[in-house]
mmCIF file of C-alpha atoms and ligand atoms in Angstrom:
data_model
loop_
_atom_site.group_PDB
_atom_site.id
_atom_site.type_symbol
_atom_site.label_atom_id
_atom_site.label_comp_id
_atom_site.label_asym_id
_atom_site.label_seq_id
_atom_site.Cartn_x
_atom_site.Cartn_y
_atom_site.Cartn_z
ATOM 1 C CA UNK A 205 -2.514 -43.187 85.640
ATOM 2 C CA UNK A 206 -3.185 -44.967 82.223
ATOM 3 C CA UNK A 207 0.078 -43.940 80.236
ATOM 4 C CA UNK A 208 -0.755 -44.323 76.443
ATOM 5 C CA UNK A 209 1.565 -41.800 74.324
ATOM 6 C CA UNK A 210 4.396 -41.020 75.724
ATOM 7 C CA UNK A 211 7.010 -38.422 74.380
ATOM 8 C CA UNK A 212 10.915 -38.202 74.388
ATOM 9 C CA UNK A 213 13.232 -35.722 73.642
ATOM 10 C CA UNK A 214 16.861 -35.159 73.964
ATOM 11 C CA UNK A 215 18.305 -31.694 73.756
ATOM 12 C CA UNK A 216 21.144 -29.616 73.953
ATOM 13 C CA UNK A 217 24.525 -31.173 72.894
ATOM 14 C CA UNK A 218 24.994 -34.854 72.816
ATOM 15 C CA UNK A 219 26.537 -37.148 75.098
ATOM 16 C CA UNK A 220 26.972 -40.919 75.695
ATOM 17 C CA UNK A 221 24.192 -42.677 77.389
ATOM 18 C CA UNK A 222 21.468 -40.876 75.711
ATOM 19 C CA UNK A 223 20.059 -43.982 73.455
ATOM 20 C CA UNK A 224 19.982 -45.874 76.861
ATOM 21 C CA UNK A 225 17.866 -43.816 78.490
ATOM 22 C CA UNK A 226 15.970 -43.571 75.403
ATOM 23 C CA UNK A 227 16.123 -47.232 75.322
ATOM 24 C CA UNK A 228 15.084 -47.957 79.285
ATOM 25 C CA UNK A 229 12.045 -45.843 78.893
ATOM 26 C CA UNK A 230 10.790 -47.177 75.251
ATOM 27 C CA UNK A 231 11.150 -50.764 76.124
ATOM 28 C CA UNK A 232 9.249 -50.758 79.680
ATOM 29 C CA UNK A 233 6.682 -48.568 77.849
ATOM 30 C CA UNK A 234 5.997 -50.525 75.486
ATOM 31 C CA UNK A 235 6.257 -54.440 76.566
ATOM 32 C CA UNK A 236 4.748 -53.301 79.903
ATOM 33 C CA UNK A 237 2.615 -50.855 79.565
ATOM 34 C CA UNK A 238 1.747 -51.184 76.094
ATOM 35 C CA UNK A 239 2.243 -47.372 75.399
ATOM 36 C CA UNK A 240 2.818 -45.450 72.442
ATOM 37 C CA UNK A 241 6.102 -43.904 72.137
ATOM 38 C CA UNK A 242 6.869 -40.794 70.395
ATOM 39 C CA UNK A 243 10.326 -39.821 69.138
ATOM 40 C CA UNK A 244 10.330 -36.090 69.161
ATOM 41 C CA UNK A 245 13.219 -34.922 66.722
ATOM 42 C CA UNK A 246 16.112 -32.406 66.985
ATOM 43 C CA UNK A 247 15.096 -31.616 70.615
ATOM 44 C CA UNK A 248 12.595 -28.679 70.786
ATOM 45 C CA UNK A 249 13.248 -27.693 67.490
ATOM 46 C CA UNK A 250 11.012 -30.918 66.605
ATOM 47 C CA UNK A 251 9.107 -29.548 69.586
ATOM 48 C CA UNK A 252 8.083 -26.425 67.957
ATOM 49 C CA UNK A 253 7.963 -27.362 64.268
ATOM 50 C CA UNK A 254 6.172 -30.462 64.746
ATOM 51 C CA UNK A 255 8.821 -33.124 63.884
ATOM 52 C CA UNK A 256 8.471 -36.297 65.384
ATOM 53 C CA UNK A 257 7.812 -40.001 64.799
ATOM 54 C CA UNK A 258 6.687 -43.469 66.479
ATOM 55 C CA UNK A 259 9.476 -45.635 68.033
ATOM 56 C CA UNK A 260 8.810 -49.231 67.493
ATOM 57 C CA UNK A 261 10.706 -52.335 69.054
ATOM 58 C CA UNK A 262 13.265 -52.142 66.526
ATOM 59 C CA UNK A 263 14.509 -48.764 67.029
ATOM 60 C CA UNK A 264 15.502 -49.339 70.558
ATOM 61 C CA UNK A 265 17.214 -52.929 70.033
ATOM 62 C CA UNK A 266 20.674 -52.735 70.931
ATOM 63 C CA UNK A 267 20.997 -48.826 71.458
ATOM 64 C CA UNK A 268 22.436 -49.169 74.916
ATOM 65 C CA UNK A 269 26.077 -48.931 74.150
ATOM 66 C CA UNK A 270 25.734 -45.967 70.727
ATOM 67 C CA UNK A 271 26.784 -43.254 71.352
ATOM 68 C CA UNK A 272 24.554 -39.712 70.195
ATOM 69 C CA UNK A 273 21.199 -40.001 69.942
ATOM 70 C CA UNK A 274 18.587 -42.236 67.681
ATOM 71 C CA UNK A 275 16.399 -38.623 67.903
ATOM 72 C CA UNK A 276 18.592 -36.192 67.000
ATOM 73 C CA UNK A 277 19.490 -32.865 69.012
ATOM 74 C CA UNK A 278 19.799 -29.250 69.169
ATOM 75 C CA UNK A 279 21.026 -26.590 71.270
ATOM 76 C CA UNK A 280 19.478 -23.753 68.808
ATOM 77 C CA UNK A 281 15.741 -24.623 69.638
ATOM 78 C CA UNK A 282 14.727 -22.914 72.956
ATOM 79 C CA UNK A 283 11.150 -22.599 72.151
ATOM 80 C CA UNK A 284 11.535 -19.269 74.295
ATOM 81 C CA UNK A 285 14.466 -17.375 72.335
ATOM 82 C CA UNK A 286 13.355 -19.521 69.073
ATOM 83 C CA UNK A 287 15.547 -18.393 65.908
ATOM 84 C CA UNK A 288 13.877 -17.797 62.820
ATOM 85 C CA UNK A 289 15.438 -16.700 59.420
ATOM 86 C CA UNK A 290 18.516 -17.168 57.646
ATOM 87 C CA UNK A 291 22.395 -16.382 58.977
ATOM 88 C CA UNK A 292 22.376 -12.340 58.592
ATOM 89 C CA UNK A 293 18.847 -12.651 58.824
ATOM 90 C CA UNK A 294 18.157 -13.961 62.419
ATOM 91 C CA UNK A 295 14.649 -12.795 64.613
ATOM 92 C CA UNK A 296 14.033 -14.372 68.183
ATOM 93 C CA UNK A 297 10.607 -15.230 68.549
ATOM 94 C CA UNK A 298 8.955 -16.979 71.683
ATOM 95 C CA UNK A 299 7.821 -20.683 69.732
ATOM 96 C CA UNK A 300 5.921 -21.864 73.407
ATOM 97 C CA UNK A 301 2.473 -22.242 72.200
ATOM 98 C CA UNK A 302 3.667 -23.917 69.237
ATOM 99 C CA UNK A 303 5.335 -26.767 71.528
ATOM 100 C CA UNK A 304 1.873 -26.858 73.275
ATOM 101 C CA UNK A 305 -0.393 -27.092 69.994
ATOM 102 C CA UNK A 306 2.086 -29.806 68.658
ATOM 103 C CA UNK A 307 2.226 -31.306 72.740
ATOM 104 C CA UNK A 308 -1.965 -31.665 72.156
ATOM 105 C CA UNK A 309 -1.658 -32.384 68.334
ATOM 106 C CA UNK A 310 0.652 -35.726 69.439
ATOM 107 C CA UNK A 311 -1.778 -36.704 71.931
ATOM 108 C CA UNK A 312 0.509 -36.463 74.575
ATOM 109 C CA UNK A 313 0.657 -38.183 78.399
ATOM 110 C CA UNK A 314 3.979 -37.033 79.634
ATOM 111 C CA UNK A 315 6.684 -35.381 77.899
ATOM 112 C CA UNK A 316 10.284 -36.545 78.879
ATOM 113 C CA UNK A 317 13.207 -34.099 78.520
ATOM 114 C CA UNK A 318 16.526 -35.626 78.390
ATOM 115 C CA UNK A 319 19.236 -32.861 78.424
ATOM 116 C CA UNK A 320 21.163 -30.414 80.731
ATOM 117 C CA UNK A 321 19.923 -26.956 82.240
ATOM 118 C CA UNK A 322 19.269 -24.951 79.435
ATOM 119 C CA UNK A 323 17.111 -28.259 78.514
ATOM 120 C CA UNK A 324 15.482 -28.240 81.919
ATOM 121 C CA UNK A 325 14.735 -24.973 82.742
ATOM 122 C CA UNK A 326 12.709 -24.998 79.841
ATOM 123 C CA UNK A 327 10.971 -28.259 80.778
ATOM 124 C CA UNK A 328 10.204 -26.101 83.921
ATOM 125 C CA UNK A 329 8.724 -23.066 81.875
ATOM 126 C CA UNK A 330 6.392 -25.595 79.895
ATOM 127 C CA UNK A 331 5.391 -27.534 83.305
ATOM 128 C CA UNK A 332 4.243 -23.971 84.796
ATOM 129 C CA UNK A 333 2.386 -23.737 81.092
ATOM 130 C CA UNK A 334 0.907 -26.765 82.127
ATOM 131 C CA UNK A 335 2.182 -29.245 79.982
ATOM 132 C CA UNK A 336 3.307 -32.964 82.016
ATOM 133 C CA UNK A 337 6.912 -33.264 81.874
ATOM 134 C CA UNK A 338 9.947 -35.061 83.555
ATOM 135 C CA UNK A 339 13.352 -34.441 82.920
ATOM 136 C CA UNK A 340 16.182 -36.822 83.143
ATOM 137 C CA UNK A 341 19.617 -34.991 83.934
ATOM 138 C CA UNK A 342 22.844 -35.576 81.070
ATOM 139 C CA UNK A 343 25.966 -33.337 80.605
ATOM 140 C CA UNK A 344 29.245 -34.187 80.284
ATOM 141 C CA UNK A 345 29.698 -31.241 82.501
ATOM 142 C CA UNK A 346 28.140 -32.774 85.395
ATOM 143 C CA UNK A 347 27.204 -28.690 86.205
ATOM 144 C CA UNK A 348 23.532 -29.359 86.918
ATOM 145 C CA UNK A 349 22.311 -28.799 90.867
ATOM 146 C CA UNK A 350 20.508 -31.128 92.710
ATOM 147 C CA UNK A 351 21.689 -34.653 90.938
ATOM 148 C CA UNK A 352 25.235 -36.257 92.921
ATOM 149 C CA UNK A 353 26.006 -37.002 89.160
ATOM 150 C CA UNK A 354 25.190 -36.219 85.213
ATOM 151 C CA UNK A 355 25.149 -39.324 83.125
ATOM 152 C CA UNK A 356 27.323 -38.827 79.946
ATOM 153 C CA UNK A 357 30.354 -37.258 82.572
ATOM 154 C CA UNK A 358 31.989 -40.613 83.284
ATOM 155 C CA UNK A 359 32.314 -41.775 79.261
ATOM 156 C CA UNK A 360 33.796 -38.218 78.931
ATOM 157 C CA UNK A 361 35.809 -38.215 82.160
ATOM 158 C CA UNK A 362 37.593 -41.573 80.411
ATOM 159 C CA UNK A 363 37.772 -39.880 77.321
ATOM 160 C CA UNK A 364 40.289 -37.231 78.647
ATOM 161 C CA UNK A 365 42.102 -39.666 80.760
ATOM 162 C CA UNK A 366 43.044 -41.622 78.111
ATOM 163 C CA UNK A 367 44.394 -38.372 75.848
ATOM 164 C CA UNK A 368 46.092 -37.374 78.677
ATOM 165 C CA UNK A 369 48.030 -40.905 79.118
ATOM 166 C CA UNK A 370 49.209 -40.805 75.392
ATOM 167 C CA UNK A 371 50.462 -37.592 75.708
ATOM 168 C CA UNK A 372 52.131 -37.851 78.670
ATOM 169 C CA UNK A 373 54.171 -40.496 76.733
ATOM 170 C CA UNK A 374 54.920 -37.898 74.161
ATOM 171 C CA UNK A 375 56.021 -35.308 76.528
ATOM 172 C CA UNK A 376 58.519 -37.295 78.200
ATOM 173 C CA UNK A 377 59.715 -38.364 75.173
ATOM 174 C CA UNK A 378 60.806 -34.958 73.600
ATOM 175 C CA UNK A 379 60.565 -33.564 77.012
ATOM 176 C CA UNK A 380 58.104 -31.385 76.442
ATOM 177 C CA UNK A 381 55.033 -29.138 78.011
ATOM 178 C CA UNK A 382 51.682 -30.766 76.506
ATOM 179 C CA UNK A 383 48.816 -28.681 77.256
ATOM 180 C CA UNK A 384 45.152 -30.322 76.970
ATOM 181 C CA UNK A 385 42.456 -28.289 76.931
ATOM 182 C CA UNK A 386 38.504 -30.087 77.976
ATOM 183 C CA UNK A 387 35.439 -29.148 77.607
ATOM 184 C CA UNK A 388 33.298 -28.669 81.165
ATOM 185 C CA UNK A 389 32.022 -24.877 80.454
ATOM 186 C CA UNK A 390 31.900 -22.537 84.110
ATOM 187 C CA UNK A 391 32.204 -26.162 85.852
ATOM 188 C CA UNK A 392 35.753 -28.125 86.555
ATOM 189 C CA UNK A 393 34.727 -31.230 86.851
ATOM 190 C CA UNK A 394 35.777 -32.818 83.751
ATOM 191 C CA UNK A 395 39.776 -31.507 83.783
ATOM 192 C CA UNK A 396 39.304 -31.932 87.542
ATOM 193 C CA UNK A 397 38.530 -35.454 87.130
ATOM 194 C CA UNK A 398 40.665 -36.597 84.610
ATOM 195 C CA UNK A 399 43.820 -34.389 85.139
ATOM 196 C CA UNK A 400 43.546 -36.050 88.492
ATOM 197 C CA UNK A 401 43.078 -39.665 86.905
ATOM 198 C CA UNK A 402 45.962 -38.904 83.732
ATOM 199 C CA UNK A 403 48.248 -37.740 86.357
ATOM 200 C CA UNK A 404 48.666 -34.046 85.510
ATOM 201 C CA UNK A 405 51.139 -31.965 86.739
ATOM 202 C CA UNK A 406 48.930 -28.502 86.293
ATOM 203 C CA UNK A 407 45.674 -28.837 86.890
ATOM 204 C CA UNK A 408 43.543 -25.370 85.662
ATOM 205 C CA UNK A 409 39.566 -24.844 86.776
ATOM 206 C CA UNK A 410 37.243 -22.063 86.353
ATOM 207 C CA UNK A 411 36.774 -22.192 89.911
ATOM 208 C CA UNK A 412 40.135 -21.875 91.057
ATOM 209 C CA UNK A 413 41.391 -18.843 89.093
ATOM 210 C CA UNK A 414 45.303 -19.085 88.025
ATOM 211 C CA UNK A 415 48.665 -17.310 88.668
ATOM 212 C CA UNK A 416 50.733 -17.277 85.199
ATOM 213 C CA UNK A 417 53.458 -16.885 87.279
ATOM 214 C CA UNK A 418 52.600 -19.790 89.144
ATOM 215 C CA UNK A 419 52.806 -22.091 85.964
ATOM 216 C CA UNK A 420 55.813 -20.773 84.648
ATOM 217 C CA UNK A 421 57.600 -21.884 88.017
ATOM 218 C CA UNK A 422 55.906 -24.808 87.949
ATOM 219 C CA UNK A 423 56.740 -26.265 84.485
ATOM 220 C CA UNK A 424 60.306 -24.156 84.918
ATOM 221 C CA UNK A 425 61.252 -26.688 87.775
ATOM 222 C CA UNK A 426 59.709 -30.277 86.418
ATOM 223 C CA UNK A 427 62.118 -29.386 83.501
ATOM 224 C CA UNK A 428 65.173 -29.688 85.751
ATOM 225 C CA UNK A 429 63.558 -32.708 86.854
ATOM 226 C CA UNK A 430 60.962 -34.805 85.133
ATOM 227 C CA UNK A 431 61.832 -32.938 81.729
ATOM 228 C CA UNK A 432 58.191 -32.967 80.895
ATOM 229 C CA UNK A 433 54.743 -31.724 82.343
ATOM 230 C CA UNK A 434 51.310 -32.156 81.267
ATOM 231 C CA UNK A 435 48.755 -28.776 82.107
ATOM 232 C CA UNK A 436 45.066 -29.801 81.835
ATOM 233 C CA UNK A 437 43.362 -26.949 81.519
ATOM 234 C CA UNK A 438 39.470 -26.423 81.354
ATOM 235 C CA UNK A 439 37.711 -24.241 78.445
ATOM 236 C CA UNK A 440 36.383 -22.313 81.603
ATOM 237 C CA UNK A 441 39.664 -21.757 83.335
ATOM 238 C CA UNK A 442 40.779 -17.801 83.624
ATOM 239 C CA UNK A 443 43.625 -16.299 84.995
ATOM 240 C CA UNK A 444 43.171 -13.784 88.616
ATOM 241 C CA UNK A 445 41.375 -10.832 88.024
ATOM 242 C CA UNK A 446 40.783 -12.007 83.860
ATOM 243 C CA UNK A 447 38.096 -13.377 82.210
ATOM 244 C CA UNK A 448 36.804 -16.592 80.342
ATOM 245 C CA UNK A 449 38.337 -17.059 76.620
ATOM 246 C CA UNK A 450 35.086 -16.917 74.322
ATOM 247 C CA UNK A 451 35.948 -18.885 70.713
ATOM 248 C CA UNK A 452 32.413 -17.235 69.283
ATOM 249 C CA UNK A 453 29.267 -15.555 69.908
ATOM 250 C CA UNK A 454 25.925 -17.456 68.548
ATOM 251 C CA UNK A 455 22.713 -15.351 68.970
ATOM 252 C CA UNK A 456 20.687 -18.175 68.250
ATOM 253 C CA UNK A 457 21.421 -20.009 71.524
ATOM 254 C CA UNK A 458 19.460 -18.793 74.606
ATOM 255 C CA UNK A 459 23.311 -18.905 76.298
ATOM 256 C CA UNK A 460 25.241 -16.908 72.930
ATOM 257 C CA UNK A 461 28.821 -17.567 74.339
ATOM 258 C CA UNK A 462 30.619 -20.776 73.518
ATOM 259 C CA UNK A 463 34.197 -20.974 75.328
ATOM 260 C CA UNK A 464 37.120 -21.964 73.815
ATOM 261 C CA UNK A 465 40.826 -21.177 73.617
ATOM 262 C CA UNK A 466 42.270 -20.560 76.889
ATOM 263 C CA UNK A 467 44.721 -23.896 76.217
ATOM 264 C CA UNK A 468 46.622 -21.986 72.706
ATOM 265 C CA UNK A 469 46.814 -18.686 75.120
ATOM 266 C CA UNK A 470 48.408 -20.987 77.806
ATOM 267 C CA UNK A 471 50.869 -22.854 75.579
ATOM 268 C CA UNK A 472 52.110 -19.951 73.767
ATOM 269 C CA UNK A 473 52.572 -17.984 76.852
ATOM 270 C CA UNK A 474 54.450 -20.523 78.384
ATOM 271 C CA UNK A 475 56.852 -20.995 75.642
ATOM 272 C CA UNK A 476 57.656 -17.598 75.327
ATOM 273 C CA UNK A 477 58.027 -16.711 78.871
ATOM 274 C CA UNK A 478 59.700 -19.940 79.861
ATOM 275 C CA UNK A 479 61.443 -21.178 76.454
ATOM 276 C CA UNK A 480 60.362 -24.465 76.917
ATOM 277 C CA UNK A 481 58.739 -26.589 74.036
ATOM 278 C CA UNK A 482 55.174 -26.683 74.250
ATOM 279 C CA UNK A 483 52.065 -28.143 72.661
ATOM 280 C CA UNK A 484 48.140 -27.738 72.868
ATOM 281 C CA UNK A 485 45.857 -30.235 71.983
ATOM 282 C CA UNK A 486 42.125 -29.217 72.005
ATOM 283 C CA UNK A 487 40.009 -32.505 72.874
ATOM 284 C CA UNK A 488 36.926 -30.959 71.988
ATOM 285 C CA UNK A 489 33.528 -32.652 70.614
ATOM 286 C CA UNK A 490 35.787 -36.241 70.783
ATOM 287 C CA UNK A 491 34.839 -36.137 74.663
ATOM 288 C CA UNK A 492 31.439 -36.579 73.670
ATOM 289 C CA UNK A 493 31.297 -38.640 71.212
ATOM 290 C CA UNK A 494 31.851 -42.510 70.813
ATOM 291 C CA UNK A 495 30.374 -45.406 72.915
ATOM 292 C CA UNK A 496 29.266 -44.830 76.561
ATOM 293 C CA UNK A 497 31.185 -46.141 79.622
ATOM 294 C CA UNK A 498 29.268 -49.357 82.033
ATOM 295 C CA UNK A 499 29.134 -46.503 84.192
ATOM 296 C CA UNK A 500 26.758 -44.302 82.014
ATOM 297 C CA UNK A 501 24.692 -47.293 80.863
ATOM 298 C CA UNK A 502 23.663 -47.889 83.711
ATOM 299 C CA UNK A 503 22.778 -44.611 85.704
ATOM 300 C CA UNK A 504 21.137 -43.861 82.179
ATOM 301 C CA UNK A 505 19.278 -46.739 82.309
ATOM 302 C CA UNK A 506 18.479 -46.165 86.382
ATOM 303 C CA UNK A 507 17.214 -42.375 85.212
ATOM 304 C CA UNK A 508 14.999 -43.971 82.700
ATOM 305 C CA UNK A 509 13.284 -46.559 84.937
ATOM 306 C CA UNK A 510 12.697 -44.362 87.919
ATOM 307 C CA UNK A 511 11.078 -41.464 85.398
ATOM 308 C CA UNK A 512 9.259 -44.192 84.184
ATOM 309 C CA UNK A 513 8.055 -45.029 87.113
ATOM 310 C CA UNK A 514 7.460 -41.609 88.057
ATOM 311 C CA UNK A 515 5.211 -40.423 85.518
ATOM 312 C CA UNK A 516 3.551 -44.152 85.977
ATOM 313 C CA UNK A 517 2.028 -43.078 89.237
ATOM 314 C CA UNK A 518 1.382 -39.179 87.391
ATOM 315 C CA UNK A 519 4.169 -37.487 89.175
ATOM 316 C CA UNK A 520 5.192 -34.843 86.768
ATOM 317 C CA UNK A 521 7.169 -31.556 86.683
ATOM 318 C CA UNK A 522 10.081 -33.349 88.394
ATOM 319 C CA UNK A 523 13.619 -34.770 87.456
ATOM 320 C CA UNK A 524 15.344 -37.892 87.796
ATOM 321 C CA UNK A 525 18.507 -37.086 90.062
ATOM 322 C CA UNK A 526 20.503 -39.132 92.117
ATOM 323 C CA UNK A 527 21.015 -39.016 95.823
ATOM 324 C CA UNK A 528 23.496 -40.502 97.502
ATOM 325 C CA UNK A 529 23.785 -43.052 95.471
ATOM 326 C CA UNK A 530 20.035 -43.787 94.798
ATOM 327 C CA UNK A 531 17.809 -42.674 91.819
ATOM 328 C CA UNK A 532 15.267 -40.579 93.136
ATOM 329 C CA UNK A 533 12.778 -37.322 91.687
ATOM 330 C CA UNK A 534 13.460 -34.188 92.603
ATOM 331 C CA UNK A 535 11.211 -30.570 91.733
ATOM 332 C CA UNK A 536 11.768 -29.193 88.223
ATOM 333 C CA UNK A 537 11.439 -25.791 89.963
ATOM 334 C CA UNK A 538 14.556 -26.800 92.796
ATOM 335 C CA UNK A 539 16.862 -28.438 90.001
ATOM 336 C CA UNK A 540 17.073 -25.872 87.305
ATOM 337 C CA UNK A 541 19.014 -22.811 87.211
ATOM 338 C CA UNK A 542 22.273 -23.335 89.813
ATOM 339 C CA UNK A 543 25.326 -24.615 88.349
ATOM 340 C CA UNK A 544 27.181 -27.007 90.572
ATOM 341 C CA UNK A 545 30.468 -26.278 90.761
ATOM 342 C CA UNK A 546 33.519 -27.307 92.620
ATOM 343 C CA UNK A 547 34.504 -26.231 95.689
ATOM 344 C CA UNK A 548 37.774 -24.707 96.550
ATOM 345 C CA UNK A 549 37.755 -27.717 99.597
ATOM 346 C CA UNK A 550 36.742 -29.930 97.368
ATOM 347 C CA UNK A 551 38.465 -33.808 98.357
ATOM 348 C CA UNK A 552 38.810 -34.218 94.795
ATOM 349 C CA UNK A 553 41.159 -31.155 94.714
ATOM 350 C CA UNK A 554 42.845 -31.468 98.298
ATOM 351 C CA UNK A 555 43.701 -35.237 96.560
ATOM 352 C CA UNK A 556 45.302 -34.061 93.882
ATOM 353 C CA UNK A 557 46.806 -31.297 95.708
ATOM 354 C CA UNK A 558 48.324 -34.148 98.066
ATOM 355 C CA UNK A 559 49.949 -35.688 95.463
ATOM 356 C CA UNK A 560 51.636 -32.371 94.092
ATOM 357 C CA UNK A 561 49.402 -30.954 91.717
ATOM 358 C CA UNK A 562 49.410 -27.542 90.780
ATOM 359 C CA UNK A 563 46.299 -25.432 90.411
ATOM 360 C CA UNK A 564 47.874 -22.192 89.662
ATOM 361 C CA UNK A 565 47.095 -20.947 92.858
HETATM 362 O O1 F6P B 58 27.574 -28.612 77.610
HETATM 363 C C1 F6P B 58 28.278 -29.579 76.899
HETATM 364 C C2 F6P B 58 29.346 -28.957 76.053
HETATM 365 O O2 F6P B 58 30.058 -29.983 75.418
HETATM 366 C C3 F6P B 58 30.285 -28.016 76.795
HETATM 367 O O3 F6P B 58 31.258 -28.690 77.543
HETATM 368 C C4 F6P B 58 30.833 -27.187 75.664
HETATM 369 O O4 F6P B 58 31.238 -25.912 76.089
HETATM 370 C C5 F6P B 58 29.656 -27.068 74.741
HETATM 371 O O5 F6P B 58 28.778 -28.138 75.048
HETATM 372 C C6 F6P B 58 30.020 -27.124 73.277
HETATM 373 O O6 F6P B 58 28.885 -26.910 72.521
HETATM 374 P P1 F6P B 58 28.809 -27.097 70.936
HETATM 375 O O7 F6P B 58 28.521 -28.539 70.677
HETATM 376 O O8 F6P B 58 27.707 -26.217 70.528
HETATM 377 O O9 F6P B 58 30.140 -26.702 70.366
#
């Protein structure tokens, strides 16, 4: 298929890595195919109000290791459950046809969707509307089904790690209980990964709910011993038979929770029911900002030139995922809507298990 215009969009919150992709679709594109490319701004909210512009050369030299995006994002603009108004003021509207006047008003080939679920399920909606789309998958969450891996999780991943080596230094020092709380919504991965990596003593997981008592035995007996312990909890984590800790409610996001808290509850309650000093530190939005790891660049980059490739040969309605190491494309329709989680028999958590991790379990 003759590719001429070609759109990109990233949406949903940020991560490291998305300027590569950006980058390893533009410059093929362009020196190769000699395609227009169309920046699409603020993810769909450019979508549905019409706010985009060309790319040239220039905007995609030496992107690969910024962090953000050149475009802009959004996680407010679900053309679906589309806020209009002001604060009190707020209506839901469905925005779709406005995404496919603006989709035929930009002369459009393809459409590429960088983002997460919420950003892919509704690149699915507007493939069954019959627009040409392929998605490329990015979350520091690495939650999305059907992709091995997320690109953006590994820069995160090292993010944590890192906080959770200078704290550890800290907490032996005053021999203290530092609690660090990550990101990762309903998924562990990301306080899986790098409380396993930092060393953690406590590791805490949506998956695996948690025993208080459990914790308090746990950081009761490293202070007769190590004098220090270091709980990395996840934003999802929740204690048996409890629920999530929700920091807000935002109507104008199709998914109105956003998490947040569960590491104050868990330092306070372990001070008072244990006496021992503790601290929280909330890592928040620094895990996903800043420049991307190798490790992103580079799967980024791999997403971008097999997408390219794909919609090259007019394969659309698909998403860049990889399999067992390799890059392939994989339905739209079987990628979108199952979190991937971790598994209780996960060998990430029998590992850290092994080397005497607690999971409050
Ligand atoms: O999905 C990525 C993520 O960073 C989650 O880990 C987190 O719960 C959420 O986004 C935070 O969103 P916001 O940027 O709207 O605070």
């Amino acid at each position: 298929m003759k590719l001429k215009r070609i759109g990109i969009l990233t949406g949903g919150g940020d991560c490291p890595g998305l300027n590569a992709v950006i980058r390893s679709i533009a410059k093929p594109a362009m020196n190769y195919y000699s395609a227009t490319v169309i920046g699409v701004l603020d993810g769909y909210e450019g979508m549905v109000e019409g706010r985009h512009r060309e790319l040239t050369p220039m905007d995609v030299l030496g992107i690969i290791n910024q962090g953000g995006t050149i475009l802009g994002t959004s996680n407010k603009g679900d053309p679906f459950h589309f806020p209009m108004g002001e604060r009190n003021n707020i209506r839901i509207v469905d925005a779709s046809q406005q995404v496919i006047d603006h989709y035929r008003d930009m002369k459009l080939d393809v459409l590429v969707t960088i983002g997460g679920d919420g950003t892919q399920i509704i690149a699915h909606k507007l493939s069954q509307m019959g627009l040409n789309v392929i998605g490329i998958p990015k979350t520091i969450d690495n939650d999305l089904d059907s992709t091995d891996l997320t690109f953006g999780h590994d820069s995160a991943r090292a993010v944590a790690t890192e906080a959770i080596d200078r704290l550890q230094t800290t907490a032996s020092a005053h021999h203290r209980i530092m609690v660090v709380e990550t990101m990762g919504r309903y998924a562990g991965w990301l306080a899986l990964g790098a409380g396993l990596a930092g060393g953690a003593d406590i590791i805490l997981i949506p998956e695996i709910p948690f025993s208080w008592e459990k914790i308090f035995d746990t950081v009761l007996k490293r202070s007769k011993g190590a004098k220090f312990s270091i709980v990395c909890v996840a934003e999802g984590a929740k204690p048996q038979g409890g629920d999530v800790s929700v920091r807000e409610m935002d109507k104008k996001r199709t998914d109105p929770v956003r998490l947040g808290g569960i590491g104050e509850l868990i330092a306070k309650r372990i001070e008072d029911e244990t006496g021992l000093e503790t601290r929280v530190t909330v890592l928040g939005h620094t895990q996903r900002g800043g420049s991307p790891s190798a490790f992103d660049r580079i799967l980024a980059t791999r997403f971008g030139t097999v997408a390219l490739e794909a919609m090259a040969r007019g394969e659309f309605g698909v998403m860049a995922s990889l399999q067992n190491q390799y890059v392939v494309t994989v339905p739209l329709a079987d990628a979108v809507g199952r979190q991937r989680l971790v598994p209780r028999d996960s060998q990430l958590v029998f590992a850290a298990r092994a080397v005497g991790t607690c999971f409050g379990d």
